[in-house]
Coordinates of C-alpha atoms in Angstrom, one line a residue:
X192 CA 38.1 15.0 42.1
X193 CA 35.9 15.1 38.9
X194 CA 39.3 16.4 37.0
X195 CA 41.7 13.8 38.2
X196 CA 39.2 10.8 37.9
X197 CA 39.2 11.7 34.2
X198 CA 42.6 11.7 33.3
X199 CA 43.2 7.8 32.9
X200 CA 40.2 8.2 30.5
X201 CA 41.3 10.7 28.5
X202 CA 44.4 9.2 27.8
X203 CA 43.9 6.2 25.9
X204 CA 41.2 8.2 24.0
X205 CA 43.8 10.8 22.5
X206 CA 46.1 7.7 21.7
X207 CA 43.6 5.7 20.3
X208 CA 42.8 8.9 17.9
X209 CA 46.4 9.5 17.4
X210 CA 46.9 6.4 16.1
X211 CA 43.8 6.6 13.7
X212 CA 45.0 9.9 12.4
X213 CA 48.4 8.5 11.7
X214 CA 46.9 5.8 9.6
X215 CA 44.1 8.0 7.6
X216 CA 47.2 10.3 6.8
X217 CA 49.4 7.1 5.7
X218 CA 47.0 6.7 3.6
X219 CA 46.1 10.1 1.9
X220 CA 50.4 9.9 1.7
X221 CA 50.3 7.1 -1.0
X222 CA 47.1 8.0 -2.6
X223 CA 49.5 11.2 -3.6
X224 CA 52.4 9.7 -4.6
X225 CA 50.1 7.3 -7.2
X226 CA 48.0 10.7 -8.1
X227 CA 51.4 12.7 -8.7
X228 CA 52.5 9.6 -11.1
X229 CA 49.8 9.7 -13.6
X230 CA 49.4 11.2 -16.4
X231 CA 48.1 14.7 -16.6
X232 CA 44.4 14.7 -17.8
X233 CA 43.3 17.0 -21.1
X234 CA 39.8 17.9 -20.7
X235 CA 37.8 18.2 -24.5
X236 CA 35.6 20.2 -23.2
X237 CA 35.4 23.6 -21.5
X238 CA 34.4 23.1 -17.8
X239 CA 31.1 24.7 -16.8
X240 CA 31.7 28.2 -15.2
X241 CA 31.0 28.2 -11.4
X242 CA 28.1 30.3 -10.9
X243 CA 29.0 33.8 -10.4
X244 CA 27.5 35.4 -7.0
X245 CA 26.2 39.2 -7.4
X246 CA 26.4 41.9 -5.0
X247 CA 23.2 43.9 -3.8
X248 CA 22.3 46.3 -1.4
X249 CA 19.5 46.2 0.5
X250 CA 19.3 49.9 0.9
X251 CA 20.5 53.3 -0.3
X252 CA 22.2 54.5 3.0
X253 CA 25.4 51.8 2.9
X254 CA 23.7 49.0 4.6
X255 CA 25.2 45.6 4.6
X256 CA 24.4 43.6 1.1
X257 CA 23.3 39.8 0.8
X258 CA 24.9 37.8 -1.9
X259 CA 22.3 36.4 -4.4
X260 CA 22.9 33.3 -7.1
X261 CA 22.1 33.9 -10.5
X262 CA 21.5 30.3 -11.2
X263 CA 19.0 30.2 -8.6
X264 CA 16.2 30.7 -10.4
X265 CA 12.6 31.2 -8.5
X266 CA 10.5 27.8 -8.0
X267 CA 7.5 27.3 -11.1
X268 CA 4.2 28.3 -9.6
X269 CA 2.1 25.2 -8.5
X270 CA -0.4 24.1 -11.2
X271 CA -3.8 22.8 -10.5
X272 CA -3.8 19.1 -10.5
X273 CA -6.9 17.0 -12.5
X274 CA -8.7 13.8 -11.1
X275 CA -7.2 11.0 -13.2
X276 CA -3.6 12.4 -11.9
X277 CA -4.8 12.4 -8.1
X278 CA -5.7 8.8 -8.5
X279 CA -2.2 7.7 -10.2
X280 CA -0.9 9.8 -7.5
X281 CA -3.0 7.8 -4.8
X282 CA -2.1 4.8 -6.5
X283 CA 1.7 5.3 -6.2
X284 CA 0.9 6.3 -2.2
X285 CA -0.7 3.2 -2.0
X286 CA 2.0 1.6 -3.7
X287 CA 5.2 3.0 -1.8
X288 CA 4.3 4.5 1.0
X289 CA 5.1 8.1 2.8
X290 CA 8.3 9.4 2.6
X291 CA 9.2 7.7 -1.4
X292 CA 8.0 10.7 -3.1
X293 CA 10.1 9.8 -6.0
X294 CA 8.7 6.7 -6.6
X295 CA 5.3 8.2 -6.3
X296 CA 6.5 10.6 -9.0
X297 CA 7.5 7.4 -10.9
X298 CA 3.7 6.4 -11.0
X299 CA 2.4 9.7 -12.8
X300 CA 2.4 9.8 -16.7
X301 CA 5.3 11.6 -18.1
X302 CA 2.7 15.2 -19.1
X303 CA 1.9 15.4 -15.4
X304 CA 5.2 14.4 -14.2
X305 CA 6.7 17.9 -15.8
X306 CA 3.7 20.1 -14.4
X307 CA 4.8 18.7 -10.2
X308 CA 7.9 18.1 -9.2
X309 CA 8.7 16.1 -6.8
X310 CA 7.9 18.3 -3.7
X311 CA 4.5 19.2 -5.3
X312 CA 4.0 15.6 -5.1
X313 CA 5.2 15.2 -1.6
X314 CA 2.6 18.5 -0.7
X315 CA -0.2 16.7 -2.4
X316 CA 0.4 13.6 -0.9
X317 CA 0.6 15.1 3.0
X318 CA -3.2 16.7 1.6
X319 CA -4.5 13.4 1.1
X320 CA -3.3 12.4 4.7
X321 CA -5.1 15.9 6.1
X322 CA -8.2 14.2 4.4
X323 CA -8.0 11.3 5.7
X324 CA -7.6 12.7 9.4
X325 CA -10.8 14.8 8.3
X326 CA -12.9 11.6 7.9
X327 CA -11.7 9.5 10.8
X328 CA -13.2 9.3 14.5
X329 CA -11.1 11.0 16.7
X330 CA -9.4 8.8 19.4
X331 CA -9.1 5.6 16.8
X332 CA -6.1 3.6 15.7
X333 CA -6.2 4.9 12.2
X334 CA -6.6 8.0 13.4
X335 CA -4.1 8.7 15.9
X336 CA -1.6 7.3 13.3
X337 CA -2.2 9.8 10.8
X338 CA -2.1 12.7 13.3
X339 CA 1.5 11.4 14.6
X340 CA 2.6 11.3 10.5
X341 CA 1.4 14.7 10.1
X342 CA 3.3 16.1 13.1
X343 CA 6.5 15.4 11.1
X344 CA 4.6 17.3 7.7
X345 CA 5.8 20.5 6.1
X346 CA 3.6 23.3 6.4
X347 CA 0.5 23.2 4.5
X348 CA 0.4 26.3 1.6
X349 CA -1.7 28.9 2.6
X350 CA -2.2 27.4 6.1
X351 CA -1.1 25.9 9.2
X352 CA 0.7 22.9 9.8
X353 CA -1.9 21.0 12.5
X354 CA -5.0 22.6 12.3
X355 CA -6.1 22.8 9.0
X356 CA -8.2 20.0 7.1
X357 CA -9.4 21.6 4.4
X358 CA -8.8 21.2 0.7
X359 CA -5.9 22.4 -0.8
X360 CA -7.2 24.8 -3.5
X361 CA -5.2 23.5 -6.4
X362 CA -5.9 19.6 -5.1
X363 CA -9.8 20.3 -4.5
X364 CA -11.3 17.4 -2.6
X365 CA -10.4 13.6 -2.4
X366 CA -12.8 10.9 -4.0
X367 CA -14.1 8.1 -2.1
X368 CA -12.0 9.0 1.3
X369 CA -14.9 8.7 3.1
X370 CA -15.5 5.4 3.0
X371 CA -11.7 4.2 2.6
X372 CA -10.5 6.8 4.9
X373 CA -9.6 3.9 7.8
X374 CA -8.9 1.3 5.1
X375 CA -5.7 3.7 3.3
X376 CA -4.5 4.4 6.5
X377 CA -4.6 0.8 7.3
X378 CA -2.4 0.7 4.2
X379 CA -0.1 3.5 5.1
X380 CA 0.6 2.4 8.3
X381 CA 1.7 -1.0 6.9
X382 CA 4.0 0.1 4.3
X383 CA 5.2 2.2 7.2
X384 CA 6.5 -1.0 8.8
X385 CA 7.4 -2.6 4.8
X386 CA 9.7 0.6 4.1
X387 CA 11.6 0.3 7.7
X388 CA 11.9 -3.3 7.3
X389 CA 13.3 -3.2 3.6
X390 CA 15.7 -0.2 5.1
X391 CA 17.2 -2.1 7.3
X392 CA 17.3 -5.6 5.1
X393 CA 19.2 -3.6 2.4
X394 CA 21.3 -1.1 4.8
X395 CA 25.3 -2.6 5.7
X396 CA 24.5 -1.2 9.2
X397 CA 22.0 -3.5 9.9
X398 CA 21.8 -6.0 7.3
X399 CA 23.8 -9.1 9.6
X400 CA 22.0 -8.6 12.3
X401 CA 18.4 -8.8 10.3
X402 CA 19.3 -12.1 8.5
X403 CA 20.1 -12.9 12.3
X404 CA 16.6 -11.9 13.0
X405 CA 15.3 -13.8 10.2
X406 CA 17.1 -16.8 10.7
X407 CA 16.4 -17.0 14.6
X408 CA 13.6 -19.2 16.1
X409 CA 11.9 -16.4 17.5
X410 CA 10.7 -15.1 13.9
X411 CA 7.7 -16.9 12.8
X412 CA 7.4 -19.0 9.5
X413 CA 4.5 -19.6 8.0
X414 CA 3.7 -22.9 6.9
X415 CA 2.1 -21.9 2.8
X416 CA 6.0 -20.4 2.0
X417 CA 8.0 -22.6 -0.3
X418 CA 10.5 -25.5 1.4
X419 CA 13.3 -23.6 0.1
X420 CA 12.5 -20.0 1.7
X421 CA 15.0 -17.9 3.9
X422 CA 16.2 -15.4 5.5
X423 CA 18.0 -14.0 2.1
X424 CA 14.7 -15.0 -0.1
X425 CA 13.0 -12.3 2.6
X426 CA 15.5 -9.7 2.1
X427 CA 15.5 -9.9 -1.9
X428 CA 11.5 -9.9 -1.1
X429 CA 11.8 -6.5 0.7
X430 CA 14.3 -5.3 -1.6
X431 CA 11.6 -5.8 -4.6
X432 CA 9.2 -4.0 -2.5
X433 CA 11.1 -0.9 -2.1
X434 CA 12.1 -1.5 -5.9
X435 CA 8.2 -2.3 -7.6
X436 CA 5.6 -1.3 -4.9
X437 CA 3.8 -3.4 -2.1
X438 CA 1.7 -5.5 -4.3
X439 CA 3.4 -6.0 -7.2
X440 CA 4.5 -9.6 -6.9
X441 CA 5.1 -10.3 -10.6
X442 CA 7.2 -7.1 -11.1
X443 CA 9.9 -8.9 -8.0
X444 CA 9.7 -12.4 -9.8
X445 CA 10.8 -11.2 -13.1
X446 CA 13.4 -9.0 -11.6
X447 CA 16.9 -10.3 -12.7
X448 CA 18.3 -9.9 -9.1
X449 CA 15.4 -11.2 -6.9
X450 CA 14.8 -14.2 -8.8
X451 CA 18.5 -14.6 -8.9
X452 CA 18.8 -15.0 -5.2
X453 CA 14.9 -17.1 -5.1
X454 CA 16.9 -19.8 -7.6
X455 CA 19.7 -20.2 -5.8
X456 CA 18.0 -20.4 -2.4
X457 CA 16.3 -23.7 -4.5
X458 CA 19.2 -25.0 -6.1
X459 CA 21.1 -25.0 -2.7
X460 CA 17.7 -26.4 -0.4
X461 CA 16.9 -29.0 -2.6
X462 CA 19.0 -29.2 -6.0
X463 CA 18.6 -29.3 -9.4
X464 CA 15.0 -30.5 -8.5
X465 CA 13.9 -27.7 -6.5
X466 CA 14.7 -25.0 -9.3
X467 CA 13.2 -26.9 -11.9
X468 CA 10.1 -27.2 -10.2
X469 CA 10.3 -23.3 -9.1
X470 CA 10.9 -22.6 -13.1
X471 CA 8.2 -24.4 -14.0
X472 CA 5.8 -23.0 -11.4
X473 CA 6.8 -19.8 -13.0
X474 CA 6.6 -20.6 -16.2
X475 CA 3.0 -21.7 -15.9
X476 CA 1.7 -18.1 -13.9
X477 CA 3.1 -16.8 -17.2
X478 CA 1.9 -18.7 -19.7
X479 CA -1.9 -18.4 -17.6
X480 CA -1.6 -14.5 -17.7
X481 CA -0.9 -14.9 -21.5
X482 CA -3.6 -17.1 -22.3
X483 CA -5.8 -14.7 -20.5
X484 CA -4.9 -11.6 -21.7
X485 CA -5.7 -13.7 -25.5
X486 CA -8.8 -14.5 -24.5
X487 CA -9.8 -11.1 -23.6
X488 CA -8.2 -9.5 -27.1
X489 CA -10.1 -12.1 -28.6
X490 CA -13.0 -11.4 -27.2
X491 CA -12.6 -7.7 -28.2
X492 CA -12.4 -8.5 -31.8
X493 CA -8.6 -7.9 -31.5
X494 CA -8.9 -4.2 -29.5
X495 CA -7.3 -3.9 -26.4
X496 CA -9.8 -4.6 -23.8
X497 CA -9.4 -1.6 -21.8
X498 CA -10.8 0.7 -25.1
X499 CA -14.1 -1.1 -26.2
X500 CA -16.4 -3.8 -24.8
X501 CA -18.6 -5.9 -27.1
X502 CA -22.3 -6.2 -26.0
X503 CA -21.7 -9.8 -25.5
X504 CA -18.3 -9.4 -23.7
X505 CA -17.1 -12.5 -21.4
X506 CA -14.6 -10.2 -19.8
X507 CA -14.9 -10.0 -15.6
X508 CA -16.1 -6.6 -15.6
X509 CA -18.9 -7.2 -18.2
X510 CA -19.9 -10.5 -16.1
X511 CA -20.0 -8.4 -13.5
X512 CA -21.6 -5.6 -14.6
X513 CA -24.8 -7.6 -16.0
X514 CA -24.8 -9.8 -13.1
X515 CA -25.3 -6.3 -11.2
X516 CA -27.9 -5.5 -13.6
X517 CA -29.7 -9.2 -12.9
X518 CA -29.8 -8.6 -9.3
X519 CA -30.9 -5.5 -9.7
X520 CA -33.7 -6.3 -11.9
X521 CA -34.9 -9.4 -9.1
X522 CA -34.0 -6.9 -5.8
X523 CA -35.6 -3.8 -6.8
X524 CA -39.5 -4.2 -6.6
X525 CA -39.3 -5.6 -3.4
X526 CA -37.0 -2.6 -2.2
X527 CA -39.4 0.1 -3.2
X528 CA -42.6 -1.9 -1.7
X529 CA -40.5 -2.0 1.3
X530 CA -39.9 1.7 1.2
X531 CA -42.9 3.0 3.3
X532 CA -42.1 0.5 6.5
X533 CA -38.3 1.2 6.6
X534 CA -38.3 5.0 5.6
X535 CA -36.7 5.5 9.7
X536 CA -34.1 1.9 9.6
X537 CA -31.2 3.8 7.5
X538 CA -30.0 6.1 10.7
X539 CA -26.2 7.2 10.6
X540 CA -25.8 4.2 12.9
X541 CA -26.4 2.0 10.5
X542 CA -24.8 3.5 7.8
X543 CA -21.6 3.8 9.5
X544 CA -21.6 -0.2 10.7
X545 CA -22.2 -1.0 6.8
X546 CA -18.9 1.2 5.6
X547 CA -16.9 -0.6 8.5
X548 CA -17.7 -3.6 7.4
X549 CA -17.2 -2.7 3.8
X550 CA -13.8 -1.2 4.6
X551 CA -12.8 -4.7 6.8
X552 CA -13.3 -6.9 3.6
X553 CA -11.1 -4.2 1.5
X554 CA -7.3 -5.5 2.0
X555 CA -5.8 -4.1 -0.6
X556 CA -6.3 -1.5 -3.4
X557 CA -8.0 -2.5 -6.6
X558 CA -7.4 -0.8 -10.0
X559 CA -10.4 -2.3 -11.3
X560 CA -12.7 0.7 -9.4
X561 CA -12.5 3.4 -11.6
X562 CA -13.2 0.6 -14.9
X563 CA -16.1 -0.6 -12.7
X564 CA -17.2 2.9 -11.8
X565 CA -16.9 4.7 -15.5
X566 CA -18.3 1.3 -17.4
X567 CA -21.5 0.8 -14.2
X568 CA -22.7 4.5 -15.6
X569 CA -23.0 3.5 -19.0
X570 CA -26.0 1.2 -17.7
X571 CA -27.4 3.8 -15.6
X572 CA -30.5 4.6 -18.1
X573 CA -31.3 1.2 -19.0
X574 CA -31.3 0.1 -15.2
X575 CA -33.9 3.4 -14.5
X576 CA -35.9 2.1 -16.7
X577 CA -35.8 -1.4 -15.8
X578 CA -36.8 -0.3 -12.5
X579 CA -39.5 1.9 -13.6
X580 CA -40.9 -1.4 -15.3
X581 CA -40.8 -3.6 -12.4
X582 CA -42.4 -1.4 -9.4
X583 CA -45.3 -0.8 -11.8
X584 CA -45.9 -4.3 -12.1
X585 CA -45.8 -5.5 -8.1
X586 CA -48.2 -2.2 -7.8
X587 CA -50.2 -2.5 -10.9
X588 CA -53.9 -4.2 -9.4
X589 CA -55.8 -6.7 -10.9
X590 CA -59.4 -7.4 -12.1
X591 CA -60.2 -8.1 -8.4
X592 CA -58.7 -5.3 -7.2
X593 CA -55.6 -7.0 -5.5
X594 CA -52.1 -6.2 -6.3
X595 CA -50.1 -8.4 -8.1
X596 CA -47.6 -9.3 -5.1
X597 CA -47.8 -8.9 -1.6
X598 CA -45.1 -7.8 0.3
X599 CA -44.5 -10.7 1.8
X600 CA -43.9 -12.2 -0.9
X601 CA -41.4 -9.4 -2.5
X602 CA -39.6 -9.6 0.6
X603 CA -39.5 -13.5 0.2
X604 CA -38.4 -12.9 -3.5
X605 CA -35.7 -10.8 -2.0
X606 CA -34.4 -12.5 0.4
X607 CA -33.9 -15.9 -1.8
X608 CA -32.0 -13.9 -4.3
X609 CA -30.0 -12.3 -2.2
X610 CA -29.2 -16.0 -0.5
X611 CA -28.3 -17.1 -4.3
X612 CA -26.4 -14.6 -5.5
X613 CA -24.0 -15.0 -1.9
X614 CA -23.9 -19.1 -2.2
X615 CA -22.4 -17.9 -5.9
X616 CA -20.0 -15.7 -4.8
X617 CA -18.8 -18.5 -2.2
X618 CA -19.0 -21.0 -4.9
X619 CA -16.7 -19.0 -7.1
X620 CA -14.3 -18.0 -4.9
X621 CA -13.4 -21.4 -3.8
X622 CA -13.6 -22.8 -7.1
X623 CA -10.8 -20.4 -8.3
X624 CA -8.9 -20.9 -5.7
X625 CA -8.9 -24.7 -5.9
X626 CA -7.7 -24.2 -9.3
X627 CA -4.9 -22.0 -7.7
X628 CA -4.0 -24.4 -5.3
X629 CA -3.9 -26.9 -7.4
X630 CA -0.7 -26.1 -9.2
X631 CA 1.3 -25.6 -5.9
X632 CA 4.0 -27.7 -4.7
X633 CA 6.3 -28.0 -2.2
X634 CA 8.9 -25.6 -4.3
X635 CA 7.1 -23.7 -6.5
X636 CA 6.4 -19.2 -6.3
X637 CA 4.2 -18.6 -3.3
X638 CA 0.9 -17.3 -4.2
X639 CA 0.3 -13.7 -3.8
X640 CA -2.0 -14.4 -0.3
X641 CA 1.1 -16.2 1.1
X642 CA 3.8 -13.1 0.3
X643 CA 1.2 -10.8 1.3
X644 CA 0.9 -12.6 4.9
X645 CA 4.8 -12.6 4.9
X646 CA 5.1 -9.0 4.5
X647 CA 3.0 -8.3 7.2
X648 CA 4.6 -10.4 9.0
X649 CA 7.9 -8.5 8.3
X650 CA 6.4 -5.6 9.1
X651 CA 5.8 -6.1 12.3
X652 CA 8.9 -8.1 13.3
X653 CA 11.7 -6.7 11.4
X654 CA 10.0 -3.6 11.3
X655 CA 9.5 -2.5 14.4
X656 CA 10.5 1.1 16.0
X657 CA 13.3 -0.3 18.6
X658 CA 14.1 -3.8 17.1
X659 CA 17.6 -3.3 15.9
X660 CA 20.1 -1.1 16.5
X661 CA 22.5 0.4 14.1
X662 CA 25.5 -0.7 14.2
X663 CA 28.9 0.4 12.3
X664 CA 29.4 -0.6 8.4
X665 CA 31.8 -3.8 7.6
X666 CA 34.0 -0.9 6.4
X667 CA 35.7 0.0 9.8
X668 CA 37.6 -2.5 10.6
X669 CA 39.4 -2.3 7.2
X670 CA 39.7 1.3 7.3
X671 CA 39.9 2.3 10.7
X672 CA 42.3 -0.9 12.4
X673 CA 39.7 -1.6 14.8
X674 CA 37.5 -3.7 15.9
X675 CA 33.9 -3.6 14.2
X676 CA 31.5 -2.6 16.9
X677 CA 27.8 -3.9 16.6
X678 CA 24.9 -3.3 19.0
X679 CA 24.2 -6.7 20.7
X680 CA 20.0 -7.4 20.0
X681 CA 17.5 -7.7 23.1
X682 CA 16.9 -11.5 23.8
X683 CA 14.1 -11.5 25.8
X684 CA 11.7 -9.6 23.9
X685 CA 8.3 -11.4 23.8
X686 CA 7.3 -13.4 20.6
X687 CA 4.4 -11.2 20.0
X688 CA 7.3 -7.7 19.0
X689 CA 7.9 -10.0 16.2
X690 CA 3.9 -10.3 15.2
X691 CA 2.7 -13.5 15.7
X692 CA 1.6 -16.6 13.4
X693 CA -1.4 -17.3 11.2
X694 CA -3.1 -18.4 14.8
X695 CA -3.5 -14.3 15.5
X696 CA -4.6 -13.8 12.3
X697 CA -7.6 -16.4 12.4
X698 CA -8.6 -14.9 15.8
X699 CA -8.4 -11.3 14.9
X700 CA -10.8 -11.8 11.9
X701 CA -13.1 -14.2 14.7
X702 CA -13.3 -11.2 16.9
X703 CA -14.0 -9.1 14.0
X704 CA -16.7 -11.4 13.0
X705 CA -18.2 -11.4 16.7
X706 CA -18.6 -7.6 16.3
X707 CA -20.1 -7.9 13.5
X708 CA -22.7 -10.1 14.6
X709 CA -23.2 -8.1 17.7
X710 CA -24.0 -4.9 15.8
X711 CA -26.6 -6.8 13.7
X712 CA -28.1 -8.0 16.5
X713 CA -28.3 -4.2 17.9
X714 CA -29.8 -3.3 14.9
X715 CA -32.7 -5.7 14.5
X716 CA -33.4 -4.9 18.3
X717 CA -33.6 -0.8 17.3
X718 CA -35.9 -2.0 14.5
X719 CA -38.4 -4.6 16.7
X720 CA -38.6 -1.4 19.3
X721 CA -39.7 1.2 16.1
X722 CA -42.2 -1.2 14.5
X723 CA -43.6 -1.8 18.0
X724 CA -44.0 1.9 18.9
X725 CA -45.1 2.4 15.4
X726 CA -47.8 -0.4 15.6
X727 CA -49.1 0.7 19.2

């Protein structure tokens, strides 16, 4: 029965592949009869010789041979790799993502890009994600992530493939991945999302149906993007990302193509109006970083800023720097007189809570740690000393045999500075981003907050493991004779597959601030219950 029931199948399949056939061979016919008519082709220079394959045995007593390529010469030995080329190289991860080892490559100077190749890049980069598996809880988010990625990793050299956490020998260990461990693998997971999205924005398999996805109601818009954005100014966005790196918003603006498609987007939403207000909102960004990067040559007596800092430097890592040395100077007598009290507060507990909540605030990746770290030590010395000054004088006693402060009043001192220095901070940040804000209109370039919260947002909507399916290339139809076939997307997925608004934002970070608060609140009760056994 099976046999007979299958015959009416199988025989408009052989047709239909008959008929294919026939056509593919039409057409290798006439591209024969036009190659057969040219001209023939004189070649200037001597072809390369094939390489020539070599016979060896593998023993004396006849048995078979192997066939072994002179060209194929053995790999170059791995070199040992330094710490300013593992941070480029974290960088770059940071940057592009898993899986774009070339790019990452891209990212390394050109001395270091001749000692790894490309798959001693990919090898060091599957040794950072060992590392950061080695400093994560077991049973996280971050965690479980990073052991699914490394299920899909080569083989580690010189050890197993799952088990293994150490350090590679030639990588050594990884700076600051024990603090940042959840927050780069926060970041890996998203550009995760970034690189599948931009895959299947730029891909003819699924490229209609995404700017069908973009362009449907169920895909959220946020209200900050310009009046002109759509569905194409999101796919030339993730095309710049898989070009430039997550991050790197001024690289995609000046990029001939992207801005190409951002104009015309304005020209057709709202005319000749539009992109002269989107030119001129570019146009100031770039005069702004210009007048900037004057200032701070200026202030450098003409150097580059990078190389040498004057003593009186109005640059943002000198502010910073001495304001860190103020506070310092105000916060560090009434640390040390609080010393003998809270010797037993700073448990693992608490230092744990402190590095979660230092890793929530950390979004994205700064360049300006390693300038802050290097230019912070050259202080070091003066800053001992400072503090060597100042705990004399809270303990020095006077004539009547009472010390200069009590530590009530240190702690009072403390506490007051600490409540300045945060009201600054607050006062700072909004007052550069009024001055931001200030500039935007209706069509000008996005600021980098609002493309940041748009790539997330494509991310988890575009993509997303099962959201489209591939379909075949426009090409078929032309080459084939038949009908493209396209997989028809699932309508009745929930608006949350496609990550929901600036609403779920605002009350993820509320429920992150609620923890917070709770695990203060744990703390100072800890504390009461020490100081009360302590005191009975």
């Amino acid at each position: 029965m099976a046999t007979t029931a299958r015959h009416p199948i199988l025989g408009p399949l052989l047709e239909r592949y008959a008929r294919e056939l026939d056509a593919k061979l039409v057409d290798l016919a006439r591209l024969q009869k036009e190659w057969e008519c040219e001209p023939p082709v004189i070649l200037r220079a001597a072809a390369r010789a094939a390489p020539r394959r070599l016979w060896s045995r593998r023993g004396e007593d006849g048995e078979d041979g192997e066939y072994d390529d002179e060209y194929d010469a053995p790999k170059p030995p791995r070199t040992p790799w330094s710490n300013h080329e593992k941070e480029r190289l974290r960088r770059g991860l940071l940057f592009h993502g898993l899986g774009r080892w070339e790019k990452i490559r891209d990212a390394l100077k050109k001395t270091s890009r001749a000692k790894h190749p490309t798959n001693d890049v990919a090898a060091t980069c599957w040794d950072l994600l060992r590392a950061l598996r080695a400093n994560l809880k077991p049973g996280g988010k971050e965690s479980t992530y990073v052991s699914t990625r490394l299920r899909g990793a080569p083989e580690k050299p010189g050890g197993s493939r799952e088990d293994d956490d150490g350090p590679d020998e030639l990588v050594g260990p990884w700076s600051k991945v024990k603090t940042l461990a959840r927050s780069w693998a926060r970041r890996l997971e998203l550009l995760d999302g970034v690189n599948r999205a931009a895959e299947r924005a730029v891909a003819e398999e699924t490229q209609d149906d995404a700017l069908a996805l973009l362009d449907s109601r169920d895909f959220p818009r946020g209200d900050k993007l310009p009046a002109f954005w759509n569905a194409t100014c999101d796919l030339y966005l993730l095309h710049g990302i898989a070009t430039h790196g997550f991050g790197a918003w001024e690289a995609i603006r000046a990029d001939p193509e992207c801005f190409a498609a951002f104009a015309h987007a304005a020209r057709e939403s709202g005319g000749d109006a539009a992109l002269e207000e989107l030119t001129k909102s570019c146009e100031r960004i770039d005069a702004r970083a210009a007048a900037i990067a004057s200032k701070m040559k200026g202030m450098h007596g003409g150097k580059d800023p990078t190389i040498a800092h004057a003593e009186d430097c109005e640059c943002f890592v000198c502010k910073r720097r001495r304001a860190k040395r103020d506070a310092t100077k105000t916060t560090t007598a009434a640390e040390k007189a609080d010393d003998d009290d809270d010797d037993d507060d700073d448990d693992e507990d608490d230092d744990e809570d402190e590095d979660q909540e230092e890793e929530e605030e950390e979004e994205e990746v700064h360049e300006e740690e390693d300038e802050d770290e290097d230019e912070d030590d050259d202080g070091n010395e003066e800053n001992e000393e400072t503090d060597n000054d100042e705990s004399a004088a809270v303990n020095t006693p006077r004539g009547d045999g009472t010390k200069s402060k009590s530590k009530e009043e240190a702690k009072a001192d403390r506490e007051a500075a600490r409540e300045a220095a945060r009201l600054q901070r607050i006062a700072n940040k909004k007052t550069h981003k009024d001055i931001k804000r200030a500039n935007v209109t209706p069509n000008s370039w996005p600021l980098a907050e609002v493309l940041t919260h748009r790539v997330k947002q494509l991310a988890k909507g575009l993509g997303a493991r099962d959201v489209l399916a591939p379909s075949d290339p426009p090409w078929v139809a032309a080459y084939l004779g038949r009908k493209r076939k396209r997989a028809p997307r699932d309508r009745n997925l929930p608006l949350h597959a496609f990550g929901g608004g600036e609403d779920d934002d605002a009350r993820e970070k509320a429920k992150r601030r609620a923890e917070r608060r709770e695990r203060k609140r744990a703390r100072a009760k800890r504390r009461s219950a020490r100081n009360a056994q302590v005191a009975e």
